[in-house]
Every structure is written in C-alpha cells, then in structure tokens.
PDB file of C-alpha atoms in Angstrom:
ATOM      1  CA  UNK A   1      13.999  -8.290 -83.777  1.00 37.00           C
ATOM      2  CA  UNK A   2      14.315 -12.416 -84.011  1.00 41.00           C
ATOM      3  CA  UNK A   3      17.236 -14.460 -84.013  1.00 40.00           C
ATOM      4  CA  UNK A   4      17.729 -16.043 -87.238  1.00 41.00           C
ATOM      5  CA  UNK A   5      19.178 -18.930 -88.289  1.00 36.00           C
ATOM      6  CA  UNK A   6      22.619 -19.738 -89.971  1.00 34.00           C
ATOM      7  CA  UNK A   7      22.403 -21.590 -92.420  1.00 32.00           C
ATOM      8  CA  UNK A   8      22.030 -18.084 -94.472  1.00 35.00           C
ATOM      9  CA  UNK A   9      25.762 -17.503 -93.143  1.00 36.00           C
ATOM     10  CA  UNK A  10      27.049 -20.849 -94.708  1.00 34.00           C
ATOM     11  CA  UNK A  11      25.862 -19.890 -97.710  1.00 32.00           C
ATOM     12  CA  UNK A  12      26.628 -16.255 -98.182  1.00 38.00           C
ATOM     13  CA  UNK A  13      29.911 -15.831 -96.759  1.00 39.00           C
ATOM     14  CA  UNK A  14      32.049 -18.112 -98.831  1.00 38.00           C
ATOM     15  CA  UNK A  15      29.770 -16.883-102.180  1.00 38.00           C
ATOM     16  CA  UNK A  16      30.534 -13.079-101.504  1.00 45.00           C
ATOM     17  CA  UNK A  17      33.814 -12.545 -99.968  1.00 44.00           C
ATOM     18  CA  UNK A  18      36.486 -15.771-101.102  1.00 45.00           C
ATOM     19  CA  UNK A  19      38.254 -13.344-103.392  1.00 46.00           C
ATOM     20  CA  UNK A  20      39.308 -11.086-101.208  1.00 44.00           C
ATOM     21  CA  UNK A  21      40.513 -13.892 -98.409  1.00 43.00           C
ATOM     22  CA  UNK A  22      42.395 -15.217-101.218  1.00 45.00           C
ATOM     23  CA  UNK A  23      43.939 -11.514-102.508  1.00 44.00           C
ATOM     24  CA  UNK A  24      45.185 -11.658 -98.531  1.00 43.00           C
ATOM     25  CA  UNK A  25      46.647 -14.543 -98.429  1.00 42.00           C
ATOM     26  CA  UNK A  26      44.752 -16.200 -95.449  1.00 57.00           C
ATOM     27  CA  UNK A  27      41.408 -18.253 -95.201  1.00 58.00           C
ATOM     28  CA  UNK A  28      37.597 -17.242 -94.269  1.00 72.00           C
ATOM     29  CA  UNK A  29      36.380 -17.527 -90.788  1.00 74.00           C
ATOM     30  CA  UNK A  30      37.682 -20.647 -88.794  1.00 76.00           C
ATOM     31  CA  UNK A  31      34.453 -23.001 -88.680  1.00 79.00           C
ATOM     32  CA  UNK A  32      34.869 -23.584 -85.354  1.00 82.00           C
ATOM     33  CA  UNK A  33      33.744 -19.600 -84.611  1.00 82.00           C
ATOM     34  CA  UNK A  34      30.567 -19.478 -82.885  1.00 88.00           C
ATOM     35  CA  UNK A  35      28.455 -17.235 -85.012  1.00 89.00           C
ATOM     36  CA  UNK A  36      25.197 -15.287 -83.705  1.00 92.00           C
ATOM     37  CA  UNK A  37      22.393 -13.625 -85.826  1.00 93.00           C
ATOM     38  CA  UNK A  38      19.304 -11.146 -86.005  1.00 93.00           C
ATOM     39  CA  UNK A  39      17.074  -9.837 -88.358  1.00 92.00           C
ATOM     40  CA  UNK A  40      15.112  -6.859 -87.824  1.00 90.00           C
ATOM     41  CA  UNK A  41      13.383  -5.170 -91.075  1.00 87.00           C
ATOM     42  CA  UNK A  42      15.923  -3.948 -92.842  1.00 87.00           C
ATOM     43  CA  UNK A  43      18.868  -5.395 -91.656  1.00 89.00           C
ATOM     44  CA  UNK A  44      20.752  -8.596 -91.015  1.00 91.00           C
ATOM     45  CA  UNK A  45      23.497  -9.060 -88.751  1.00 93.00           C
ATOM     46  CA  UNK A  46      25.972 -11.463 -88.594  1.00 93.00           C
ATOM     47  CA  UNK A  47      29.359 -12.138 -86.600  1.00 92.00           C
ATOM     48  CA  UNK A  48      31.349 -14.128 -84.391  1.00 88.00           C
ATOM     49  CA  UNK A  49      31.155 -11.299 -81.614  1.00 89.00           C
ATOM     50  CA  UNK A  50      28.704 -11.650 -78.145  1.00 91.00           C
ATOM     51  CA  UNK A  51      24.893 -11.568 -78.741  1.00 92.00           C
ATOM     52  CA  UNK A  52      24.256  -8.874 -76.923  1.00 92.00           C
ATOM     53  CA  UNK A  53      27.040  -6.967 -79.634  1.00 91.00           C
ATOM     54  CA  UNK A  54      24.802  -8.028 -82.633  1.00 93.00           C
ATOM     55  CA  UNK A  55      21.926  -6.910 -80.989  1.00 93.00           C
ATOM     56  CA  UNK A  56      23.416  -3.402 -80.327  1.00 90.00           C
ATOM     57  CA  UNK A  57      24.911  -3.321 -83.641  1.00 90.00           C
ATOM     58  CA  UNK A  58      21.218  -3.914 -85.464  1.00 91.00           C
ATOM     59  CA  UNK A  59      19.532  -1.891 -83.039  1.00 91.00           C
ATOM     60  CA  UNK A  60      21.943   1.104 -83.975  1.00 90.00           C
ATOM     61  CA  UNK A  61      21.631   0.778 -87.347  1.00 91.00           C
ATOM     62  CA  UNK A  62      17.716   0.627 -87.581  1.00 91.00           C
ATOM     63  CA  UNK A  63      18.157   4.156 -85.324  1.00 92.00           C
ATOM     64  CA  UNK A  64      20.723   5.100 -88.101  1.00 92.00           C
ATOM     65  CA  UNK A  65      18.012   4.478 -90.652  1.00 91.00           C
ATOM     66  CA  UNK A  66      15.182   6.095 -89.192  1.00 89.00           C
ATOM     67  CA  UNK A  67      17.401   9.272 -88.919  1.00 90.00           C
ATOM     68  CA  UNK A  68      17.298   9.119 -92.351  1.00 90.00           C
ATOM     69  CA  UNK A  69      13.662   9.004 -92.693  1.00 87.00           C
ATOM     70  CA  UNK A  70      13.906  12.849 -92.428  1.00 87.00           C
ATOM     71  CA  UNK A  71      15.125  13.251 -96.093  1.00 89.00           C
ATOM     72  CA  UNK A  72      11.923  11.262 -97.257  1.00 86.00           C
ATOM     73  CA  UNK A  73       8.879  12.303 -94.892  1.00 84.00           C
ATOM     74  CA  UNK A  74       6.298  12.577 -97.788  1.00 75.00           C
ATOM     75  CA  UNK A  75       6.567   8.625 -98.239  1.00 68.00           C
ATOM     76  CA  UNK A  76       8.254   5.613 -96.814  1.00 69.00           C
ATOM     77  CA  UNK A  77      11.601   5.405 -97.469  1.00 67.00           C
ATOM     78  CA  UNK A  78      12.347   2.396 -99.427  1.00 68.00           C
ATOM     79  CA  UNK A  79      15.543   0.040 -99.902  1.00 67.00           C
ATOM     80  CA  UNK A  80      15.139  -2.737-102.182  1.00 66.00           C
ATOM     81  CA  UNK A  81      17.186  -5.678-100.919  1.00 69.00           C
ATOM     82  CA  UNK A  82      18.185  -5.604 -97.295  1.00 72.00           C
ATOM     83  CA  UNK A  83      21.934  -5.439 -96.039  1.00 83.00           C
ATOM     84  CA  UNK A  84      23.921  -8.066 -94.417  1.00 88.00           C
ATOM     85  CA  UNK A  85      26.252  -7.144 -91.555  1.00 90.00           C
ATOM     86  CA  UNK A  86      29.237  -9.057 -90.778  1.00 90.00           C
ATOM     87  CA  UNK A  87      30.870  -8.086 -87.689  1.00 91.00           C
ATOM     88  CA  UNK A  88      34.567  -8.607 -87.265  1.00 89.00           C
ATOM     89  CA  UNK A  89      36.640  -8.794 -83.567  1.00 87.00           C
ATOM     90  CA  UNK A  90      39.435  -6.430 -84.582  1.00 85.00           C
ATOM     91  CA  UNK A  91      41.709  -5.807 -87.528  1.00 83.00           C
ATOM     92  CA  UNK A  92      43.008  -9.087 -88.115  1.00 83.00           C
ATOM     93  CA  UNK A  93      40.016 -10.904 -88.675  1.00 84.00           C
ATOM     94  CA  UNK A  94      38.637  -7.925 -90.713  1.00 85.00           C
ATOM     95  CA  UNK A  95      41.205  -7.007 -92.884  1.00 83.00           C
ATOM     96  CA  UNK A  96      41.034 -10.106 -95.861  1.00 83.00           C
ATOM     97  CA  UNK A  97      37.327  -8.322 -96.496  1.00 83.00           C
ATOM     98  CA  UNK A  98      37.809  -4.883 -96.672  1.00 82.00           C
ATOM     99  CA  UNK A  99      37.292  -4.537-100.293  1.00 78.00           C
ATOM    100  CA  UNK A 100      36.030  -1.607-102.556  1.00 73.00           C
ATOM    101  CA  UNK A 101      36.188  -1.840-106.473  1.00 71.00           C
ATOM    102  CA  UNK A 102      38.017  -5.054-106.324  1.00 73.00           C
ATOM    103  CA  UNK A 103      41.080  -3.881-104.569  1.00 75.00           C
ATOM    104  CA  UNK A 104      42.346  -4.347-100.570  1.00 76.00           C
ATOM    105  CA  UNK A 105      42.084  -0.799 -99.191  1.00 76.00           C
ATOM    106  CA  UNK A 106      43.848   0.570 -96.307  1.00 74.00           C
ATOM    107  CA  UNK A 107      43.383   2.655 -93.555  1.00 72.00           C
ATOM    108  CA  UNK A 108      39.233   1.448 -93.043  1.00 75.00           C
ATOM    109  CA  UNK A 109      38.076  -0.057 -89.838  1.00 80.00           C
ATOM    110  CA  UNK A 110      34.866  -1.221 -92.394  1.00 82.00           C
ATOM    111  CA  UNK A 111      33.528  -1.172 -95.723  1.00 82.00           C
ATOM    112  CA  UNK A 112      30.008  -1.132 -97.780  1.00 78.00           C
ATOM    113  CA  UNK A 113      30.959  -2.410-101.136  1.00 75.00           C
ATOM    114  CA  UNK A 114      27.902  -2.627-103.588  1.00 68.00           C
ATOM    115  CA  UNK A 115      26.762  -5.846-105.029  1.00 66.00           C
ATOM    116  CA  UNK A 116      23.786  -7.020-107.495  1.00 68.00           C
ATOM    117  CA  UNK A 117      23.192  -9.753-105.474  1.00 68.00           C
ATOM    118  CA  UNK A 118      22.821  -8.097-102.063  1.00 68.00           C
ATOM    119  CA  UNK A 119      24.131  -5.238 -99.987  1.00 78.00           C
ATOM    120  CA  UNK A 120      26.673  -5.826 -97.337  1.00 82.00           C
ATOM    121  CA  UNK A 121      28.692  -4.500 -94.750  1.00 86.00           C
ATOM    122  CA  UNK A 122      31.752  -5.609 -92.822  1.00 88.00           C
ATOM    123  CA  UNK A 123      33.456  -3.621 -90.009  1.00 88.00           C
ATOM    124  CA  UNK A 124      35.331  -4.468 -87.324  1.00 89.00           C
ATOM    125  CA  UNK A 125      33.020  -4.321 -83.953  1.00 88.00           C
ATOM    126  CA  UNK A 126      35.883  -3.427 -81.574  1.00 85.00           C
ATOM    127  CA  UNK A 127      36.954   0.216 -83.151  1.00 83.00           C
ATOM    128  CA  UNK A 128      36.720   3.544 -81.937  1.00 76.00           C
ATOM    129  CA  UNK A 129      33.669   4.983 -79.978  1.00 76.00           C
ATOM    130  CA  UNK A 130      31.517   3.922 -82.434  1.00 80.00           C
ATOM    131  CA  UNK A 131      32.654   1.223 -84.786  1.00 82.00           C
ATOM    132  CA  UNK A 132      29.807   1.835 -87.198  1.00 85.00           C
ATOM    133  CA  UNK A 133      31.141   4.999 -88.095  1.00 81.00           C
ATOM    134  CA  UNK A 134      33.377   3.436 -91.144  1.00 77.00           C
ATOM    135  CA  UNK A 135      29.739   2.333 -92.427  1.00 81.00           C
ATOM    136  CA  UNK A 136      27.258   4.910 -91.939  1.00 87.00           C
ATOM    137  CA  UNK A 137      28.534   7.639 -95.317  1.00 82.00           C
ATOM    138  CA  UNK A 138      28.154   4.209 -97.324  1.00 82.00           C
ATOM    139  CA  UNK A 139      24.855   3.643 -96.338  1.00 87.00           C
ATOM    140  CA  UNK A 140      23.583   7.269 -96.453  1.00 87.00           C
ATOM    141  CA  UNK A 141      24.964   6.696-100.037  1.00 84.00           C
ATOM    142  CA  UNK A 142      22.940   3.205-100.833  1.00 84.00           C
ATOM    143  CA  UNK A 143      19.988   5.130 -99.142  1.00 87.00           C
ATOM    144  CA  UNK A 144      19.531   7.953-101.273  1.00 88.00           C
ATOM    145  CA  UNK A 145      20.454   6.261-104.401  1.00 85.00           C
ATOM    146  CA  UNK A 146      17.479   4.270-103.595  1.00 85.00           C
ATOM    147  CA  UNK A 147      15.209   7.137-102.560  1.00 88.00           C
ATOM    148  CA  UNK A 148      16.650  10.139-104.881  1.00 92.00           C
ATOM    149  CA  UNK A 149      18.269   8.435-107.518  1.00 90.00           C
ATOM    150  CA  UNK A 150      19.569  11.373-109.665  1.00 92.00           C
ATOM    151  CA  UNK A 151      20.319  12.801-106.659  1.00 92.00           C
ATOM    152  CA  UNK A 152      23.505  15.335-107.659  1.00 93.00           C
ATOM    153  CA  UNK A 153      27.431  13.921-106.579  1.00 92.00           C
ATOM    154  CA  UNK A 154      27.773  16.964-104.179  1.00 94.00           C
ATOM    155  CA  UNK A 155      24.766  16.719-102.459  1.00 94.00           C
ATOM    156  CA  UNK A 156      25.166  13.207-102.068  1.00 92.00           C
ATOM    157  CA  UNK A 157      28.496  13.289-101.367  1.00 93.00           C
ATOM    158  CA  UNK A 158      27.569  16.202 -98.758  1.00 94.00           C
ATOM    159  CA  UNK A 159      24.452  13.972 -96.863  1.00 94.00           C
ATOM    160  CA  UNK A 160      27.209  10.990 -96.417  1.00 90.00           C
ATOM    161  CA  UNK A 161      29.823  13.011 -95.152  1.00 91.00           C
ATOM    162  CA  UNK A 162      27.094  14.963 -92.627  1.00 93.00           C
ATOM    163  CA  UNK A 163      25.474  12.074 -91.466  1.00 92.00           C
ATOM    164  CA  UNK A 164      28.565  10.000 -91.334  1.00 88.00           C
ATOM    165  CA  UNK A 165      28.816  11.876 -87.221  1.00 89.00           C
ATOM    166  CA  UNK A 166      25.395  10.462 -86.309  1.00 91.00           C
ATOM    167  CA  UNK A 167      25.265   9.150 -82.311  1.00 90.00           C
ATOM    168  CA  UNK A 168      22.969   7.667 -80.723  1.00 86.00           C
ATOM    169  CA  UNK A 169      22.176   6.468 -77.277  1.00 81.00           C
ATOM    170  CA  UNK A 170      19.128   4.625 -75.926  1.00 78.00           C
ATOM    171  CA  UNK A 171      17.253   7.965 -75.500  1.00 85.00           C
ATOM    172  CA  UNK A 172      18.473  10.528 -77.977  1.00 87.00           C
ATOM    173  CA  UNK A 173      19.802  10.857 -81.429  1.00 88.00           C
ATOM    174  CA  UNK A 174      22.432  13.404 -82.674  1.00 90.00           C
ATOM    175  CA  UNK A 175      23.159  14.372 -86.267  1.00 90.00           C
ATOM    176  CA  UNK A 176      25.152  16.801 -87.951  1.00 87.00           C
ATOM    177  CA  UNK A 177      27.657  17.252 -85.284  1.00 87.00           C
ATOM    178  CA  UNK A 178      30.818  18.658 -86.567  1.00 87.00           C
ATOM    179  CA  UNK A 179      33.617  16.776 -88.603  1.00 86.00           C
ATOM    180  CA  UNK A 180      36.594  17.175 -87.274  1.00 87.00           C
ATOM    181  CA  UNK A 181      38.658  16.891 -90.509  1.00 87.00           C
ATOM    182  CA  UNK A 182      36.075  19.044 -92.351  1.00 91.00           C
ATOM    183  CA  UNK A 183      36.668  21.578 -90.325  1.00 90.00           C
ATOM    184  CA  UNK A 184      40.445  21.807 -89.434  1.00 90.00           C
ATOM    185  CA  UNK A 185      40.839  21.709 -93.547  1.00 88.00           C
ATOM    186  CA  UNK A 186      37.978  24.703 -94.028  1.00 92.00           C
ATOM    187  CA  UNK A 187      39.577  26.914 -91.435  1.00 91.00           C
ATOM    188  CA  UNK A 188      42.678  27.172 -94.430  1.00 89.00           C
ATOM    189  CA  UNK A 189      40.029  28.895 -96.625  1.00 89.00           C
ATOM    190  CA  UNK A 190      37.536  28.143 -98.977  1.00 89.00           C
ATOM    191  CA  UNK A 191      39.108  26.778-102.139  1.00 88.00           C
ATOM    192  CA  UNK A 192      36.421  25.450-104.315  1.00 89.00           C
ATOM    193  CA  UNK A 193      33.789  28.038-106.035  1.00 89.00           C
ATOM    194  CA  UNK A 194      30.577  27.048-105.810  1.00 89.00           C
ATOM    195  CA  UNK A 195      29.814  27.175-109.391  1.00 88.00           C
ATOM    196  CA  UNK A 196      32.593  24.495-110.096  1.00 90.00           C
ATOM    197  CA  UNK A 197      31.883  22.493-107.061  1.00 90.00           C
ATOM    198  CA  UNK A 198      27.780  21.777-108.181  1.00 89.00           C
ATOM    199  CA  UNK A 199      29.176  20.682-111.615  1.00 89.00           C
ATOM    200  CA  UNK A 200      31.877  17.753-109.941  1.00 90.00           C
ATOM    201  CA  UNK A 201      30.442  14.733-111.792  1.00 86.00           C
ATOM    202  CA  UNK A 202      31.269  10.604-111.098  1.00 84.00           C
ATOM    203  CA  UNK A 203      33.731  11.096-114.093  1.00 85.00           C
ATOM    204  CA  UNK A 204      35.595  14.074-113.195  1.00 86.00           C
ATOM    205  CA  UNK A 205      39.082  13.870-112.241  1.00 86.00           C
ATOM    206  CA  UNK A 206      38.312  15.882-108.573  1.00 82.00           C
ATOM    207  CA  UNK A 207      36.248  12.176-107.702  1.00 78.00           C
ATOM    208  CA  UNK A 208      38.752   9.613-109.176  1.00 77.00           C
ATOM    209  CA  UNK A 209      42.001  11.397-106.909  1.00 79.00           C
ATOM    210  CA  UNK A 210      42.054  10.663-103.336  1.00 75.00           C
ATOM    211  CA  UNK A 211      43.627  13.903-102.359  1.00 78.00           C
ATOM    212  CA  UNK A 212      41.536  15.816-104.425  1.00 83.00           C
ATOM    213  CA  UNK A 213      38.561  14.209-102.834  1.00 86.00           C
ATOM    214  CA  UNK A 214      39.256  15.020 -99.728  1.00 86.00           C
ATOM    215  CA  UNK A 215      38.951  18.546-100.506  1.00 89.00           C
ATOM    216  CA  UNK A 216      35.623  18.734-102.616  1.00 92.00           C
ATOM    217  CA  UNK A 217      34.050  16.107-100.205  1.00 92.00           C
ATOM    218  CA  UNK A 218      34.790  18.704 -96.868  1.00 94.00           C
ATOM    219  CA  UNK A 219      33.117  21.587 -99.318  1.00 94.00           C
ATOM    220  CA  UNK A 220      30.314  19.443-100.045  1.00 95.00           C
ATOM    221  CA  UNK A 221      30.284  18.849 -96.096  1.00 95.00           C
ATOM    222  CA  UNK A 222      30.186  22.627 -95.221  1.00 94.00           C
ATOM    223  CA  UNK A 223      27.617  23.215 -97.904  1.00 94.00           C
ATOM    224  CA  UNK A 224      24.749  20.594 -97.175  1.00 94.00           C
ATOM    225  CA  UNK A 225      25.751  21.362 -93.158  1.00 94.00           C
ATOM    226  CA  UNK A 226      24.745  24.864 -93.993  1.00 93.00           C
ATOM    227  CA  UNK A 227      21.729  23.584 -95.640  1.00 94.00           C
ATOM    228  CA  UNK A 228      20.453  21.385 -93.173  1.00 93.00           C
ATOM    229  CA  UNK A 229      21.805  23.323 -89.764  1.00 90.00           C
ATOM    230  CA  UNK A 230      23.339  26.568 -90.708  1.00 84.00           C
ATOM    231  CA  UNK A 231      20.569  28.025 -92.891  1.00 80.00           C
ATOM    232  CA  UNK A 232      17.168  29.725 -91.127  1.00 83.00           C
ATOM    233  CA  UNK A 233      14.187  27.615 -91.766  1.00 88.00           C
ATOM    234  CA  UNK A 234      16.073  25.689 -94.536  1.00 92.00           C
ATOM    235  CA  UNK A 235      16.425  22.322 -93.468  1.00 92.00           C
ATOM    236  CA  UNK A 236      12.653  21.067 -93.857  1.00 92.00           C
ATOM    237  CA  UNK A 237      12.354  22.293 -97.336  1.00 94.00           C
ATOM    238  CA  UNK A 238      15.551  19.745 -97.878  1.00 94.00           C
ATOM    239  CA  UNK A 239      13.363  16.988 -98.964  1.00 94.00           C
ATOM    240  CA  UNK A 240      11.693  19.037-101.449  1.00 95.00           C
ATOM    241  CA  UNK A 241      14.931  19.716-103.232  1.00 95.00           C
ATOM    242  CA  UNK A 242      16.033  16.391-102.909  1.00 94.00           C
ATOM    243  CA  UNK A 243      12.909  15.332-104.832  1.00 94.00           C
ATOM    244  CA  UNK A 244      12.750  18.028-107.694  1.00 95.00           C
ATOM    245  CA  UNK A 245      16.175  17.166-108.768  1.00 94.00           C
ATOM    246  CA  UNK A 246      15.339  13.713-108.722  1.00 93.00           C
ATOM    247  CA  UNK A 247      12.719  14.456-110.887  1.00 93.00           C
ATOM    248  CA  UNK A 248      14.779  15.943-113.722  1.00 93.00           C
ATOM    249  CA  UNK A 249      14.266  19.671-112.687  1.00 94.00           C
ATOM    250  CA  UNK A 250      17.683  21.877-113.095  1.00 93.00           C
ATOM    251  CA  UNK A 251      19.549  23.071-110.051  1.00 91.00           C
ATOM    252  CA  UNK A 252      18.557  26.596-110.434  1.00 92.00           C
ATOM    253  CA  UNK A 253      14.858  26.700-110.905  1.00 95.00           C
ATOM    254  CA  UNK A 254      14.990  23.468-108.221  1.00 95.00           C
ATOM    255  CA  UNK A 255      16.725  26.177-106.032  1.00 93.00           C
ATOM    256  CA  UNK A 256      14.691  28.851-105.978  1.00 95.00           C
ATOM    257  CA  UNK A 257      11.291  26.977-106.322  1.00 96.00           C
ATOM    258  CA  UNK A 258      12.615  24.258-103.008  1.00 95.00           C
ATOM    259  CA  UNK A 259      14.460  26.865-100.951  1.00 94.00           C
ATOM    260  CA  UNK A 260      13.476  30.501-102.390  1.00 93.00           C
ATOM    261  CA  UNK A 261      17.373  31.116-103.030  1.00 90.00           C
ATOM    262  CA  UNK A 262      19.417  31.210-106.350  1.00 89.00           C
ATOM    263  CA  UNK A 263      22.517  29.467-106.669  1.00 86.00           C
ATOM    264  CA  UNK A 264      24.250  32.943-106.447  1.00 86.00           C
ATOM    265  CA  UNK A 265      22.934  33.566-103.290  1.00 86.00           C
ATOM    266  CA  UNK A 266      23.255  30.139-102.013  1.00 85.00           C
TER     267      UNK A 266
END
C-alpha cells in the first residue's frame, strides 16, 4: 500500500454524496477535518479517522477480498472499477450518507450503494467488533456480479449473507461462522420449500418486502452454508456451479453435472 493524495477526495466527495447531506439537513465534512488516504489494488480508503485506522481498514478489506478468491480459483477474480472507502467517526458524522436507492435508511452502521461512476462505501469506523461488517454482504454482492454475473438471487443472496461473518486477524481468516439471526429464526422451522425458494427472482414480491426478506435471505443462508460447510466434499465443486449457471446452463442439469445431486436431493 501507498499513501495517496487528496486532491481525489476534493473532488469525489461533494460529486457523489451532496444529495443525501442535503435530504439530512446538515452539510458535508467540515474542511477543516484532517483527512488521510491509501490505495492498495483494489481499494481506496478515505476518512477523517487516525492513519493507522485507514491502514487497518484497507488491509482488512484486501483480506476480505482474497477470501473471496475461493469462489473464482480457475482465474483471477476481476472487479472493474475499484471502490472508494469513506470512513466515518460514529453515527453522527455518518448518518447524512447512508443512502440506498435514493432514500435515508435506518438502522445501518454503513452502506455500499452502486454507482456508474464508481463503487463506494461509507461506514462508520467506530461500530461494533468489526465495523466493516455493515459492508462486507454488499461487496460479496458487487463481487460476484462481476465474476458470475447471472449468478441466481438465492445463491447470491446466500454467499452475502455467509460471508457477511468473515474475521480476520493478522494470522488467520474465518468464514462461514454462524449468523446469529439466521439461526435463532431457523430454529422456528423451515418455512420456505426449496422449489419456491430457487425460483425468488429481483421482481418478486418476497425481495421488494423487508420482512419477507428477512426470511428467504436466512433460507438462502442455511442453504449455501450447507453447501459450502455442511455438505461432504461439496464446497470445492462450488465454483464450478457458480460458473455453469453463469454460463446459461439450468439449475438442474448445473446441479447434478457441478455437485452430482438433483435439486430433490439437494
């Protein structure tokens, strides 16, 4: 990594986030704030926080994303713009940004809204255990819509919400450790058949309602856990499946040809 200069930051921050400031009612970033930045190769991260913070913050992130290498180990995985980071000191100074489909949202300690021009994250550094938690199921998302494009909503849906527990310290890295809300909700019962569940499209009602999200999105959890933990031998024949449906190929024959099971059995 290199520090970078920021004169990038003049420019961006006012061009991508002035709407929402305004929809809060208060102004961007005071320009007295001492801002610090770093590149590495696939990020760029940005905030009025300690030096040391961005360079954690980067340095977990390029972890996160070499996690995800194991989805794609037959090529490089590819992203084609980078993603800006801004890094917030608590609620206050986060809250004007945290915008998704042109609206304020609640209840997020950070966002990754998609834009043409760039891809960009804001979160507030000072949350939880790990304050890139809010971030990491958006990413997972950008990264395999740029990897496995017709990737399937469930599967996608299921890779975010599995990989959305990754850890990471300065000598090991931990996915797919349980979700805690996942799993309080699954030990009611399954609700959700499995046929109905793989056929939950971007325009189905189950995707547009929050509560009814939260349901299919703990199935889709449970299902793509089982794939990539909870199933013998399984897991490395993921990125196999991952690549004949983004090829075209229907879920069945993708199914039995990637991971020797039919959906019945699955």
């Amino acid at each position: 990594m290199r520090p970078a200069s920021l004169s990038l930051l003049v420019l961006l921050v006012p061009f991508l986030l002035p709407a929402a400031a305004r929809a809060a009612g208060r102004g961007l970033p005071s320009p007295r704030a001492k801002f610090h930045s770093v590149e590495t190769p696939s990020f760029r991260v940005v905030g009025a926080i300690s030096p040391r913070r961005i360079v954690e913050t980067a340095e977990r992130l390029e972890t996160f994303r070499a996690a995800l290498g194991r989805l794609k180990p037959q090529a490089p995985a590819r992203t084609s713009l980078p993603a800006l980071v801004l890094a917030f000191s608590g609620e206050r100074e986060l809250e004007p940004y945290l915008i998704l489909d042109g609206r304020l949202v609640e209840g997020y300690s950070g966002v990754f809204p998609q834009s043409s021009y760039t891809r960009y994250m804001v979160f507030d550094a000072t949350a939880g255990e790990d304050p890139l938690d809010s971030v990491y199921s958006g990413y997972i998302h950008f990264f395999v819509g740029e990897n496995y494009p017709r990737t399937p909503l469930w599967l996608q849906v299921g890779l975010a919400q599995y990989y959305e527990t990754f850890r990471a310290t300065s000598t090991t890295v931990e996915v797919g450790r349980p979700h805690p809300a996942h799993a309080r909700f699954l030990a009611q019962g399954w609700r959700i058949p499995l046929p109905k569940l793989l056929e939950v499209s971007r325009e189905s009602p189950v995707n547009r309602d929050s509560d009814q999200y939260g349901i299919y999105a703990s199935h889709c959890w449970a299902l793509v856990h089982y794939l990539l933990v909870g199933g013998e031998g399984l897991a490395p024949r993921v990125p196999d499946l991952l690549a004949r449906l983004d090829r075209g190929e229907a879920l069945e024959p993708a199914l039995q040809a990637a991971l020797e099971i039919s959906a019945a059995e699955l």
